[in-house]
CSV table of C-alpha atoms and ligand atoms in Angstrom, one decimal:
chain,number,residue,atom,x,y,z
A,1,MET,CA,97.1,117.8,84.9
A,2,TRP,CA,99.0,114.4,85.6
A,3,LYS,CA,102.7,114.4,85.3
A,4,ASP,CA,104.7,111.3,84.6
A,5,ASN,CA,108.2,112.8,84.2
A,6,ASP,CA,109.7,112.2,87.8
A,7,ASP,CA,110.5,108.7,88.8
A,8,LYS,CA,110.9,109.7,92.4
A,9,ILE,CA,107.3,109.2,92.7
A,10,MET,CA,108.1,105.4,92.8
A,11,GLY,CA,109.5,106.1,96.3
A,12,ILE,CA,105.8,105.7,97.4
A,13,LEU,CA,106.2,101.8,96.7
A,14,ASP,CA,108.8,101.7,99.4
A,15,SER,CA,106.3,102.6,102.0
A,16,ILE,CA,104.9,98.9,101.7
A,17,GLU,CA,108.2,97.4,102.0
A,18,THR,CA,109.4,99.2,105.3
A,19,GLN,CA,108.4,98.7,108.9
A,20,ASN,CA,106.0,101.6,108.7
A,21,LYS,CA,103.2,99.8,107.0
A,22,GLY,CA,99.7,100.9,107.3
A,23,CYS,CA,100.2,104.5,107.2
A,24,PHE,CA,98.5,105.7,103.9
A,25,PRO,CA,98.4,108.4,102.7
A,26,VAL,CA,102.2,108.8,102.8
A,27,VAL,CA,104.4,111.9,102.1
A,28,CYS,CA,104.9,112.4,98.6
A,29,PRO,CA,108.7,112.1,97.6
A,30,ILE,CA,108.4,115.1,95.3
A,31,CYS,CA,106.5,117.8,96.9
A,32,GLY,CA,106.5,116.5,100.5
A,33,GLU,CA,102.7,116.7,101.1
A,34,LYS,CA,101.1,113.9,102.8
A,35,ASP,CA,98.9,112.9,99.8
A,36,GLY,CA,100.9,110.1,98.2
A,37,HIS,CA,98.8,106.9,97.3
A,38,LEU,CA,99.1,103.5,95.7
A,39,TYR,CA,96.9,101.1,94.1
A,40,PHE,CA,97.5,97.7,92.5
A,41,HIS,CA,95.3,95.7,90.2
A,42,ARG,CA,95.2,91.9,90.0
A,43,ASN,CA,93.5,90.8,86.6
A,44,ARG,CA,92.6,87.4,88.0
A,45,ASP,CA,92.9,85.6,91.4
A,46,GLY,CA,96.2,83.8,91.4
A,47,ASP,CA,97.9,86.1,89.0
A,48,GLU,CA,101.4,87.1,90.3
A,49,LYS,CA,101.5,90.0,88.0
A,50,GLY,CA,99.3,93.0,87.6
A,51,SER,CA,99.3,96.7,87.3
A,52,MET,CA,100.5,99.4,89.8
A,53,TRP,CA,99.7,103.0,90.1
A,54,VAL,CA,101.4,105.4,92.5
A,55,TRP,CA,100.4,109.1,92.5
A,56,CYS,CA,100.2,112.3,94.6
A,57,GLY,CA,97.1,114.2,94.9
A,58,LYS,CA,98.8,117.4,95.5
A,59,CYS,CA,101.5,117.8,92.7
A,60,TYR,CA,99.8,115.2,90.3
A,61,HIS,CA,103.1,113.3,89.6
A,62,PHE,CA,102.3,109.6,89.0
A,63,ALA,CA,103.5,106.5,87.6
A,64,HIS,CA,101.8,103.4,86.1
A,65,ALA,CA,103.6,100.2,85.4
A,66,LEU,CA,103.1,96.4,85.3
A,67,CYS,CA,104.7,94.7,88.3
A,68,ARG,CA,104.8,91.8,90.5
A,69,LEU,CA,102.0,92.1,93.1
A,70,PRO,CA,102.5,91.6,96.8
A,71,LYS,CA,101.0,88.2,97.8
A,72,TRP,CA,98.5,90.0,100.2
A,73,TRP,CA,97.0,92.2,97.5
A,74,LYS,CA,93.3,92.0,96.9
A,75,ASN,CA,91.5,94.5,94.6
A,76,LEU,CA,89.0,96.9,96.2
A,77,ASP,CA,85.4,96.1,95.1
A,78,LYS,CA,84.7,99.8,94.8
A,79,ILE,CA,87.2,100.3,92.1
A,80,ASN,CA,85.7,99.8,88.6
A,81,PHE,CA,88.2,98.0,86.5
A,82,GLU,CA,86.5,99.6,83.2
A,83,GLU,CA,87.5,103.0,84.4
A,84,LEU,CA,91.0,102.3,85.0
A,85,THR,CA,93.3,103.9,82.6
A,86,SER,CA,97.1,104.8,82.8
A,87,TYR,CA,96.1,107.9,84.5
A,88,PRO,CA,94.8,107.7,88.0
A,89,ASN,CA,91.7,109.7,87.8
A,90,HIS,CA,89.3,107.2,88.9
A,91,LEU,CA,91.9,106.2,91.7
A,92,GLU,CA,92.2,109.9,92.9
A,93,GLU,CA,88.4,110.2,93.2
A,94,ASN,CA,88.4,107.0,95.5
A,95,LYS,CA,91.7,107.7,97.4
A,96,PHE,CA,90.3,107.8,100.8
A,97,CYS,CA,88.7,104.3,100.4
A,98,ILE,CA,92.0,103.1,98.8
A,99,ASP,CA,94.2,104.3,101.7
A,100,GLU,CA,92.0,102.7,104.1
A,101,TRP,CA,91.8,99.5,102.1
A,102,ILE,CA,95.7,99.2,101.9
A,103,ASN,CA,96.1,100.1,105.6
A,104,LYS,CA,93.7,97.3,106.4
A,105,LEU,CA,95.3,94.7,104.1
A,106,ASN,CA,98.7,95.6,105.4
A,107,ALA,CA,97.5,95.2,109.1
A,108,LEU,CA,95.9,91.7,108.3
A,109,TYR,CA,99.1,90.6,106.6
A,110,ASN,CA,101.3,91.6,109.4
A,111,HIS,CA,99.5,89.4,111.9
B,1,ZN,ZN1,103.4,115.4,95.4
């Protein structure tokens, strides 16, 4: 079901670097539906690098990579690390909480 053959999905990452922070879900750069999501995972407190997933819940394009994490990032307690794989199945199941969490972190960080 998941497709990792289009790098345009990485455009979702831009959503946290522009002025329009705090607006997840974002428009998917591939299919245009407002179902684009983002999640980071920090392995240990203080780690600068971790994992990143971007995905769309409509067309199922996704990307998973190691990356430098934003300073403000905190893992969401609800996400079970044991269930994280390169595919965002577990993340898609929790996308509403994830969107809410990112929007909240972004709002806090902007103050
Ligand atoms: Zn899409």
